[in-house]
PDB file of C-alpha atoms in Angstrom:
ATOM      1  CA  UNK F   1     129.467  35.259 137.313  1.00 41.00           C
ATOM      2  CA  UNK F   2     131.894  36.438 140.013  1.00 49.00           C
ATOM      3  CA  UNK F   3     131.711  34.877 143.451  1.00 51.00           C
ATOM      4  CA  UNK F   4     130.397  37.084 146.181  1.00 57.00           C
ATOM      5  CA  UNK F   5     133.321  38.400 148.277  1.00 63.00           C
ATOM      6  CA  UNK F   6     133.507  36.959 151.795  1.00 70.00           C
ATOM      7  CA  UNK F   7     132.124  38.931 154.717  1.00 74.00           C
ATOM      8  CA  UNK F   8     134.895  40.600 156.766  1.00 79.00           C
ATOM      9  CA  UNK F   9     135.500  38.836 160.122  1.00 81.00           C
ATOM     10  CA  UNK F  10     134.581  41.954 162.111  1.00 82.00           C
ATOM     11  CA  UNK F  11     131.239  42.293 160.379  1.00 81.00           C
ATOM     12  CA  UNK F  12     130.570  38.564 160.724  1.00 82.00           C
ATOM     13  CA  UNK F  13     131.171  38.724 164.475  1.00 87.00           C
ATOM     14  CA  UNK F  14     128.918  41.778 164.732  1.00 86.00           C
ATOM     15  CA  UNK F  15     126.171  40.014 162.757  1.00 81.00           C
ATOM     16  CA  UNK F  16     126.287  37.007 165.077  1.00 81.00           C
ATOM     17  CA  UNK F  17     126.284  39.228 168.159  1.00 85.00           C
ATOM     18  CA  UNK F  18     123.346  41.323 166.966  1.00 84.00           C
ATOM     19  CA  UNK F  19     121.201  38.515 165.590  1.00 79.00           C
ATOM     20  CA  UNK F  20     119.072  37.980 168.704  1.00 81.00           C
ATOM     21  CA  UNK F  21     118.924  41.684 169.739  1.00 85.00           C
ATOM     22  CA  UNK F  22     117.708  42.666 166.259  1.00 81.00           C
ATOM     23  CA  UNK F  23     115.085  39.922 166.268  1.00 80.00           C
ATOM     24  CA  UNK F  24     113.825  41.086 169.658  1.00 85.00           C
ATOM     25  CA  UNK F  25     113.906  44.698 168.444  1.00 85.00           C
ATOM     26  CA  UNK F  26     111.799  43.747 165.421  1.00 82.00           C
ATOM     27  CA  UNK F  27     109.175  42.180 167.681  1.00 84.00           C
ATOM     28  CA  UNK F  28     109.274  45.189 170.022  1.00 88.00           C
ATOM     29  CA  UNK F  29     108.774  47.503 167.057  1.00 87.00           C
ATOM     30  CA  UNK F  30     105.805  45.521 165.794  1.00 87.00           C
ATOM     31  CA  UNK F  31     104.257  45.176 169.259  1.00 90.00           C
ATOM     32  CA  UNK F  32     104.628  48.829 170.226  1.00 91.00           C
ATOM     33  CA  UNK F  33     103.324  49.999 166.858  1.00 90.00           C
ATOM     34  CA  UNK F  34     100.349  47.633 167.147  1.00 91.00           C
ATOM     35  CA  UNK F  35      99.524  48.896 170.639  1.00 92.00           C
ATOM     36  CA  UNK F  36      99.693  52.503 169.467  1.00 90.00           C
ATOM     37  CA  UNK F  37      97.472  51.886 166.430  1.00 91.00           C
ATOM     38  CA  UNK F  38      94.921  49.613 168.079  1.00 92.00           C
ATOM     39  CA  UNK F  39      94.936  51.157 171.560  1.00 89.00           C
ATOM     40  CA  UNK F  40      93.438  54.493 170.607  1.00 86.00           C
ATOM     41  CA  UNK F  41      91.597  54.616 173.933  1.00 87.00           C
ATOM     42  CA  UNK F  42      94.802  54.205 175.916  1.00 88.00           C
ATOM     43  CA  UNK F  43      95.950  57.125 178.086  1.00 92.00           C
ATOM     44  CA  UNK F  44      98.184  59.621 176.337  1.00 90.00           C
ATOM     45  CA  UNK F  45     101.155  58.559 178.449  1.00 92.00           C
ATOM     46  CA  UNK F  46     100.933  54.960 177.268  1.00 91.00           C
ATOM     47  CA  UNK F  47     100.587  55.996 173.650  1.00 90.00           C
ATOM     48  CA  UNK F  48     103.640  58.254 173.979  1.00 92.00           C
ATOM     49  CA  UNK F  49     105.537  55.342 175.546  1.00 94.00           C
ATOM     50  CA  UNK F  50     104.621  53.113 172.591  1.00 92.00           C
ATOM     51  CA  UNK F  51     105.783  55.824 170.198  1.00 91.00           C
ATOM     52  CA  UNK F  52     109.076  56.086 172.070  1.00 94.00           C
ATOM     53  CA  UNK F  53     109.591  52.317 171.819  1.00 92.00           C
ATOM     54  CA  UNK F  54     108.865  52.442 168.097  1.00 90.00           C
ATOM     55  CA  UNK F  55     111.384  55.234 167.510  1.00 91.00           C
ATOM     56  CA  UNK F  56     113.974  53.551 169.725  1.00 92.00           C
ATOM     57  CA  UNK F  57     113.600  50.361 167.698  1.00 88.00           C
ATOM     58  CA  UNK F  58     114.229  52.286 164.501  1.00 87.00           C
ATOM     59  CA  UNK F  59     117.310  53.856 166.106  1.00 90.00           C
ATOM     60  CA  UNK F  60     118.683  50.385 166.873  1.00 89.00           C
ATOM     61  CA  UNK F  61     118.263  49.408 163.211  1.00 87.00           C
ATOM     62  CA  UNK F  62     119.974  52.612 162.103  1.00 89.00           C
ATOM     63  CA  UNK F  63     122.944  52.084 164.435  1.00 91.00           C
ATOM     64  CA  UNK F  64     123.300  48.462 163.326  1.00 89.00           C
ATOM     65  CA  UNK F  65     123.244  49.521 159.673  1.00 89.00           C
ATOM     66  CA  UNK F  66     125.887  52.207 160.263  1.00 91.00           C
ATOM     67  CA  UNK F  67     128.178  49.812 162.156  1.00 91.00           C
ATOM     68  CA  UNK F  68     127.875  47.132 159.494  1.00 89.00           C
ATOM     69  CA  UNK F  69     128.626  49.705 156.799  1.00 89.00           C
ATOM     70  CA  UNK F  70     131.798  50.729 158.618  1.00 90.00           C
ATOM     71  CA  UNK F  71     132.931  47.152 159.327  1.00 88.00           C
ATOM     72  CA  UNK F  72     132.293  46.022 155.753  1.00 85.00           C
ATOM     73  CA  UNK F  73     135.042  48.225 154.336  1.00 83.00           C
ATOM     74  CA  UNK F  74     132.811  48.953 151.338  1.00 83.00           C
ATOM     75  CA  UNK F  75     131.696  52.283 149.988  1.00 84.00           C
ATOM     76  CA  UNK F  76     128.087  53.299 150.669  1.00 85.00           C
ATOM     77  CA  UNK F  77     126.858  52.470 147.148  1.00 88.00           C
ATOM     78  CA  UNK F  78     128.515  49.041 147.075  1.00 88.00           C
ATOM     79  CA  UNK F  79     127.200  48.280 150.556  1.00 87.00           C
ATOM     80  CA  UNK F  80     123.664  49.235 149.517  1.00 86.00           C
ATOM     81  CA  UNK F  81     123.876  46.968 146.448  1.00 84.00           C
ATOM     82  CA  UNK F  82     125.204  44.070 148.501  1.00 83.00           C
ATOM     83  CA  UNK F  83     122.722  44.561 151.364  1.00 80.00           C
ATOM     84  CA  UNK F  84     119.737  45.844 149.451  1.00 79.00           C
ATOM     85  CA  UNK F  85     117.127  44.125 151.641  1.00 73.00           C
ATOM     86  CA  UNK F  86     118.670  45.564 154.815  1.00 77.00           C
ATOM     87  CA  UNK F  87     118.566  49.027 153.241  1.00 82.00           C
ATOM     88  CA  UNK F  88     114.914  48.678 152.271  1.00 77.00           C
ATOM     89  CA  UNK F  89     114.027  47.356 155.729  1.00 74.00           C
ATOM     90  CA  UNK F  90     115.698  50.371 157.319  1.00 79.00           C
ATOM     91  CA  UNK F  91     113.832  52.849 155.111  1.00 78.00           C
ATOM     92  CA  UNK F  92     110.378  51.254 155.008  1.00 71.00           C
ATOM     93  CA  UNK F  93     108.774  50.604 158.416  1.00 61.00           C
ATOM     94  CA  UNK F  94     106.360  48.127 156.842  1.00 61.00           C
ATOM     95  CA  UNK F  95     109.218  45.676 156.191  1.00 68.00           C
ATOM     96  CA  UNK F  96     111.043  45.856 159.515  1.00 65.00           C
ATOM     97  CA  UNK F  97     109.340  42.752 160.950  1.00 63.00           C
ATOM     98  CA  UNK F  98     111.043  40.786 158.144  1.00 65.00           C
ATOM     99  CA  UNK F  99     114.136  40.902 160.343  1.00 64.00           C
ATOM    100  CA  UNK F 100     112.606  37.856 162.020  1.00 61.00           C
ATOM    101  CA  UNK F 101     112.770  35.997 158.698  1.00 61.00           C
ATOM    102  CA  UNK F 102     116.409  36.942 158.083  1.00 61.00           C
ATOM    103  CA  UNK F 103     117.330  35.770 161.585  1.00 59.00           C
ATOM    104  CA  UNK F 104     115.635  32.434 160.930  1.00 56.00           C
ATOM    105  CA  UNK F 105     117.481  32.146 157.615  1.00 58.00           C
ATOM    106  CA  UNK F 106     120.851  32.745 159.276  1.00 59.00           C
ATOM    107  CA  UNK F 107     120.090  30.155 161.940  1.00 55.00           C
ATOM    108  CA  UNK F 108     119.250  27.627 159.219  1.00 55.00           C
ATOM    109  CA  UNK F 109     122.411  28.388 157.235  1.00 57.00           C
ATOM    110  CA  UNK F 110     124.642  27.922 160.287  1.00 55.00           C
ATOM    111  CA  UNK F 111     123.573  24.294 160.508  1.00 54.00           C
ATOM    112  CA  UNK F 112     125.683  21.925 158.436  1.00 53.00           C
ATOM    113  CA  UNK F 113     122.538  19.989 157.552  1.00 52.00           C
ATOM    114  CA  UNK F 114     119.484  22.281 157.729  1.00 52.00           C
ATOM    115  CA  UNK F 115     116.387  20.679 159.162  1.00 55.00           C
ATOM    116  CA  UNK F 116     114.363  21.750 156.142  1.00 53.00           C
ATOM    117  CA  UNK F 117     115.091  21.146 152.479  1.00 62.00           C
ATOM    118  CA  UNK F 118     115.561  24.069 150.124  1.00 59.00           C
ATOM    119  CA  UNK F 119     111.993  23.891 148.860  1.00 62.00           C
ATOM    120  CA  UNK F 120     110.567  23.581 152.362  1.00 66.00           C
ATOM    121  CA  UNK F 121     112.644  26.578 153.484  1.00 65.00           C
ATOM    122  CA  UNK F 122     111.294  28.673 150.617  1.00 66.00           C
ATOM    123  CA  UNK F 123     107.743  27.740 151.598  1.00 69.00           C
ATOM    124  CA  UNK F 124     108.439  28.443 155.285  1.00 70.00           C
ATOM    125  CA  UNK F 125     110.076  31.819 154.544  1.00 71.00           C
ATOM    126  CA  UNK F 126     107.226  32.801 152.240  1.00 73.00           C
ATOM    127  CA  UNK F 127     104.606  31.825 154.818  1.00 75.00           C
ATOM    128  CA  UNK F 128     106.351  33.658 157.643  1.00 75.00           C
ATOM    129  CA  UNK F 129     106.947  36.705 155.437  1.00 76.00           C
ATOM    130  CA  UNK F 130     103.309  36.773 154.319  1.00 80.00           C
ATOM    131  CA  UNK F 131     102.096  36.577 157.923  1.00 83.00           C
ATOM    132  CA  UNK F 132     104.372  39.363 159.142  1.00 82.00           C
ATOM    133  CA  UNK F 133     103.742  41.559 156.103  1.00 83.00           C
ATOM    134  CA  UNK F 134     100.010  41.007 156.309  1.00 87.00           C
ATOM    135  CA  UNK F 135      99.841  41.996 159.962  1.00 89.00           C
ATOM    136  CA  UNK F 136     102.184  44.973 159.575  1.00 87.00           C
ATOM    137  CA  UNK F 137     100.419  46.099 156.396  1.00 89.00           C
ATOM    138  CA  UNK F 138      97.001  45.861 158.035  1.00 92.00           C
ATOM    139  CA  UNK F 139      98.239  47.952 160.955  1.00 92.00           C
ATOM    140  CA  UNK F 140      99.787  50.573 158.699  1.00 91.00           C
ATOM    141  CA  UNK F 141      96.826  50.984 156.368  1.00 94.00           C
ATOM    142  CA  UNK F 142      94.411  51.073 159.320  1.00 94.00           C
ATOM    143  CA  UNK F 143      96.538  53.804 160.877  1.00 92.00           C
ATOM    144  CA  UNK F 144      96.259  55.865 157.684  1.00 93.00           C
ATOM    145  CA  UNK F 145      92.582  55.145 157.014  1.00 94.00           C
ATOM    146  CA  UNK F 146      91.194  55.553 160.529  1.00 92.00           C
ATOM    147  CA  UNK F 147      88.768  58.467 160.537  1.00 88.00           C
ATOM    148  CA  UNK F 148      89.516  59.477 156.930  1.00 91.00           C
ATOM    149  CA  UNK F 149      86.520  60.911 154.989  1.00 92.00           C
ATOM    150  CA  UNK F 150      84.927  58.235 152.811  1.00 90.00           C
ATOM    151  CA  UNK F 151      87.144  55.455 154.173  1.00 91.00           C
ATOM    152  CA  UNK F 152      85.801  51.933 153.641  1.00 92.00           C
ATOM    153  CA  UNK F 153      88.421  50.422 155.988  1.00 93.00           C
ATOM    154  CA  UNK F 154      86.669  51.354 159.210  1.00 90.00           C
ATOM    155  CA  UNK F 155      87.925  48.611 161.556  1.00 92.00           C
ATOM    156  CA  UNK F 156      91.096  46.615 162.009  1.00 94.00           C
ATOM    157  CA  UNK F 157      89.171  43.558 160.831  1.00 93.00           C
ATOM    158  CA  UNK F 158      88.527  45.352 157.540  1.00 94.00           C
ATOM    159  CA  UNK F 159      92.254  46.109 157.309  1.00 94.00           C
ATOM    160  CA  UNK F 160      93.182  42.450 157.890  1.00 94.00           C
ATOM    161  CA  UNK F 161      90.713  41.326 155.217  1.00 93.00           C
ATOM    162  CA  UNK F 162      92.123  43.904 152.802  1.00 93.00           C
ATOM    163  CA  UNK F 163      95.706  42.804 153.546  1.00 91.00           C
ATOM    164  CA  UNK F 164      94.876  39.131 152.924  1.00 89.00           C
ATOM    165  CA  UNK F 165      93.130  39.916 149.631  1.00 89.00           C
ATOM    166  CA  UNK F 166      95.988  42.182 148.509  1.00 89.00           C
ATOM    167  CA  UNK F 167      98.801  39.768 149.368  1.00 86.00           C
ATOM    168  CA  UNK F 168      96.914  36.965 147.645  1.00 83.00           C
ATOM    169  CA  UNK F 169      96.668  39.224 144.554  1.00 79.00           C
ATOM    170  CA  UNK F 170      92.873  38.714 144.567  1.00 81.00           C
ATOM    171  CA  UNK F 171      91.799  42.309 145.113  1.00 74.00           C
ATOM    172  CA  UNK F 172      88.050  42.010 145.662  1.00 80.00           C
ATOM    173  CA  UNK F 173      87.658  45.782 145.849  1.00 80.00           C
ATOM    174  CA  UNK F 174      85.044  45.696 148.604  1.00 87.00           C
ATOM    175  CA  UNK F 175      87.366  47.656 150.900  1.00 90.00           C
ATOM    176  CA  UNK F 176      90.072  49.923 149.483  1.00 91.00           C
ATOM    177  CA  UNK F 177      92.357  52.615 150.915  1.00 93.00           C
ATOM    178  CA  UNK F 178      91.426  56.197 150.047  1.00 94.00           C
ATOM    179  CA  UNK F 179      94.291  58.151 151.635  1.00 94.00           C
ATOM    180  CA  UNK F 180      97.601  58.757 149.808  1.00 94.00           C
ATOM    181  CA  UNK F 181      99.527  56.947 152.551  1.00 91.00           C
ATOM    182  CA  UNK F 182      97.167  53.984 152.458  1.00 92.00           C
ATOM    183  CA  UNK F 183      97.495  53.704 148.695  1.00 92.00           C
ATOM    184  CA  UNK F 184     101.283  53.793 148.921  1.00 90.00           C
ATOM    185  CA  UNK F 185     101.095  50.907 151.382  1.00 89.00           C
ATOM    186  CA  UNK F 186      98.786  49.118 148.944  1.00 90.00           C
ATOM    187  CA  UNK F 187     101.332  49.408 146.126  1.00 89.00           C
ATOM    188  CA  UNK F 188     104.018  47.913 148.359  1.00 85.00           C
ATOM    189  CA  UNK F 189     101.729  45.102 149.473  1.00 86.00           C
ATOM    190  CA  UNK F 190     100.843  44.279 145.863  1.00 87.00           C
ATOM    191  CA  UNK F 191     104.516  44.054 144.912  1.00 84.00           C
ATOM    192  CA  UNK F 192     105.298  41.869 147.940  1.00 80.00           C
ATOM    193  CA  UNK F 193     102.308  39.646 147.198  1.00 80.00           C
ATOM    194  CA  UNK F 194     103.444  39.081 143.620  1.00 81.00           C
ATOM    195  CA  UNK F 195     107.009  38.317 144.758  1.00 76.00           C
ATOM    196  CA  UNK F 196     105.887  35.852 147.444  1.00 74.00           C
ATOM    197  CA  UNK F 197     103.421  34.147 145.128  1.00 72.00           C
ATOM    198  CA  UNK F 198     106.104  33.816 142.462  1.00 72.00           C
ATOM    199  CA  UNK F 199     108.590  32.359 144.952  1.00 68.00           C
ATOM    200  CA  UNK F 200     106.123  29.784 146.256  1.00 66.00           C
ATOM    201  CA  UNK F 201     104.857  28.836 142.785  1.00 70.00           C
ATOM    202  CA  UNK F 202     108.379  28.506 141.404  1.00 69.00           C
ATOM    203  CA  UNK F 203     109.553  26.418 144.349  1.00 65.00           C
ATOM    204  CA  UNK F 204     106.522  24.144 144.174  1.00 64.00           C
ATOM    205  CA  UNK F 205     106.966  23.680 140.418  1.00 67.00           C
ATOM    206  CA  UNK F 206     110.651  22.822 140.856  1.00 69.00           C
ATOM    207  CA  UNK F 207     109.774  20.305 143.561  1.00 63.00           C
ATOM    208  CA  UNK F 208     107.170  18.633 141.313  1.00 64.00           C
ATOM    209  CA  UNK F 209     109.653  18.424 138.425  1.00 69.00           C
ATOM    210  CA  UNK F 210     112.238  16.879 140.742  1.00 68.00           C
ATOM    211  CA  UNK F 211     109.712  14.292 141.988  1.00 61.00           C
ATOM    212  CA  UNK F 212     108.590  13.355 138.464  1.00 63.00           C
ATOM    213  CA  UNK F 213     112.207  13.120 137.276  1.00 69.00           C
ATOM    214  CA  UNK F 214     113.082  10.838 140.198  1.00 66.00           C
ATOM    215  CA  UNK F 215     110.069   8.637 139.440  1.00 61.00           C
ATOM    216  CA  UNK F 216     111.084   8.513 135.767  1.00 62.00           C
ATOM    217  CA  UNK F 217     114.625   7.397 136.692  1.00 63.00           C
ATOM    218  CA  UNK F 218     113.241   4.618 138.888  1.00 59.00           C
ATOM    219  CA  UNK F 219     111.039   3.226 136.073  1.00 56.00           C
TER     220      UNK F 219
END
């Protein structure tokens, strides 16, 4: 398999420079969206301000993506293949908080000796991703389901319970989305739940095999 080509110096400098701003922007996006969804009794001016912050955060992501595309020297299709997660995060609002996870991953990789082992990092990334996805997914589905005819997700607590059950691939079925937008979110959450569960299970299995092999060598 061919080695992945090195990142151009200009793009690498841009990535380092934008690491903290993008992390902050991700948190601003999540916070402003949460205030707009949960603060339905807020004055119209505050809700409009939250909407403006949400759109401004998306604009920052779009500008960063465009700059990185230009600095990479790659064509659009090759850039999308090489930075598929960044492309998905830009398109799907549900995944934008995962920028926090990518920032943490870059900080770990910059250390010559990461504080966490590979298996521990996989577990930490999966836990952080599940938390962010669960919260963002609960917000999004509650936004779609609020006030919908026949909706069983009537409160944000119901949405959180639904998100936990969906990410855990349990699917009790006591509360389910009824709107098209809510069901689209559900499909995405199911896929993310399966991916996270597979990553954690695979990492844990590899760790157990490594431990048993080490114990066998010592006998």
